[in-house]
Amino acid sequence: MAPVGGGPRPGGGGVLAVLYSFPFALGSPGIGFTAWNQANELVRAGVDVHIVAGSVEKPIEGAASVRTTLTVRGRRVPHRAIGRDRAMRIHDVVTAGLVGRLLDGGADDVVHAWPLASARTLRAARRRGIPGVREVPNTHTAHAYEVVAREYASLGLEPRRGESHTVNARRLATEESEYAAAAGMLVPSEAVAVSFLDRGFDDSRLLRHRYGCTVAAPPARDSGGPFTGVFLGRGSPRKGLHTALQAWTASTAAATGRFLVYGLLDEDYAALLAPLLAHPSVEVRGVTSEPMRVLASADVLLLPTVEEGSALVTYEAQVAGCVPLVSTAAGAVIDEGVTGFTHDVGDVGTLTAQLDLLIARPDALAMMSRAAMARADELSWAAAIQATLAAYREAARLVRGSSHAAA
């Protein structure tokens, strides 16, 4: 375990103290980016943040302390070098031992833990009467397994072995033990909340918060070109690219517009979609390192995802003025019909009609684009962390209530 910087905790004054546990590389692409932004905004909000991460790819200035559990002499130890299960266990054991050292059990202390390495840590928090909350970046894992497997089967494809959304009984058991150990689950969308309610969870334990995006001056919007739709994400059945392509090619947009597909395409899935991908209006662009530029060049984002937590690209699209046309499973924070449109999972007809409407009504498209950009501050990480802080307070209320009941 490698401690880095920090110094003693600023005491007193009702300053909220958070032990933030993330077992992967903090600041790396994907969930590492989400975790980094959360922790960074907590620090900026005046919170006393103790970070315990597998490793740190992007430092956070001002954290009360930083410890890494999967580094040796400053070098990251890859999970594959010791096995992911062992790496997660090491992180959880080390973090659980730090709960009592980094937090004094005061009324404003919280443990915020991420999946796969938090059951011991959350139980340690519970023993000390500290609210322990568990991040839920996707739907209930059993739900995710079911709907993703069903989508693969409907397409005649086999789920990819080793993928995070392919059935894994051991992983499910790990996550269910974390659900049980947490005082509450941080759910970023109603789609996530419903997946837990459907499995009998008490709504009071589902703590609503949300994610955000980096708000900076977006690239200038590309006006004057053809009507442009964009798909930006992993090209897999889970993300619903097949639904997007079916709707696009059935719409009037396909006659004069263009649909740009960005992201890594699974080989078997791409082969299945080959006739749709070969449509003259469709362009497969591969992976991009400039998502905001891509979104600023497009009129609409198509994300008919089958299962999701709360896709960050839906936040970024609005900031860039790209109108989201997304499934209800995408967890998008939009004002229906004002800053974007939703459709039920797999509803090609509704998505097609939305495309037809916007290509026929450029005035409506322009109005929605402006409305989306106007709410950029509401979609920022700084705004999002206020919802997370409110969730912490609710978790503390739950713990106090259960303590009183036990007494």
PDB file of C-alpha atoms in Angstrom, residues 22 88 112 305 321 368 375:
ATOM      1  CA  PHE A  22     -12.052   2.781  -6.221  1.00  0.00           C
ATOM      2  CA  MET A  88     -10.110  -6.959  -5.859  1.00  0.00           C
ATOM      3  CA  HIS A 112     -18.249   5.622  -0.883  1.00  0.00           C
ATOM      4  CA  THR A 305     -29.182   1.097 -25.642  1.00  0.00           C
ATOM      5  CA  GLY A 321     -25.972  20.940 -28.980  1.00  0.00           C
ATOM      6  CA  MET A 368     -34.016  21.655 -29.167  1.00  0.00           C
ATOM      7  CA  ARG A 375     -28.666  23.803 -19.645  1.00  0.00           C
TER       8      ARG A 375
END
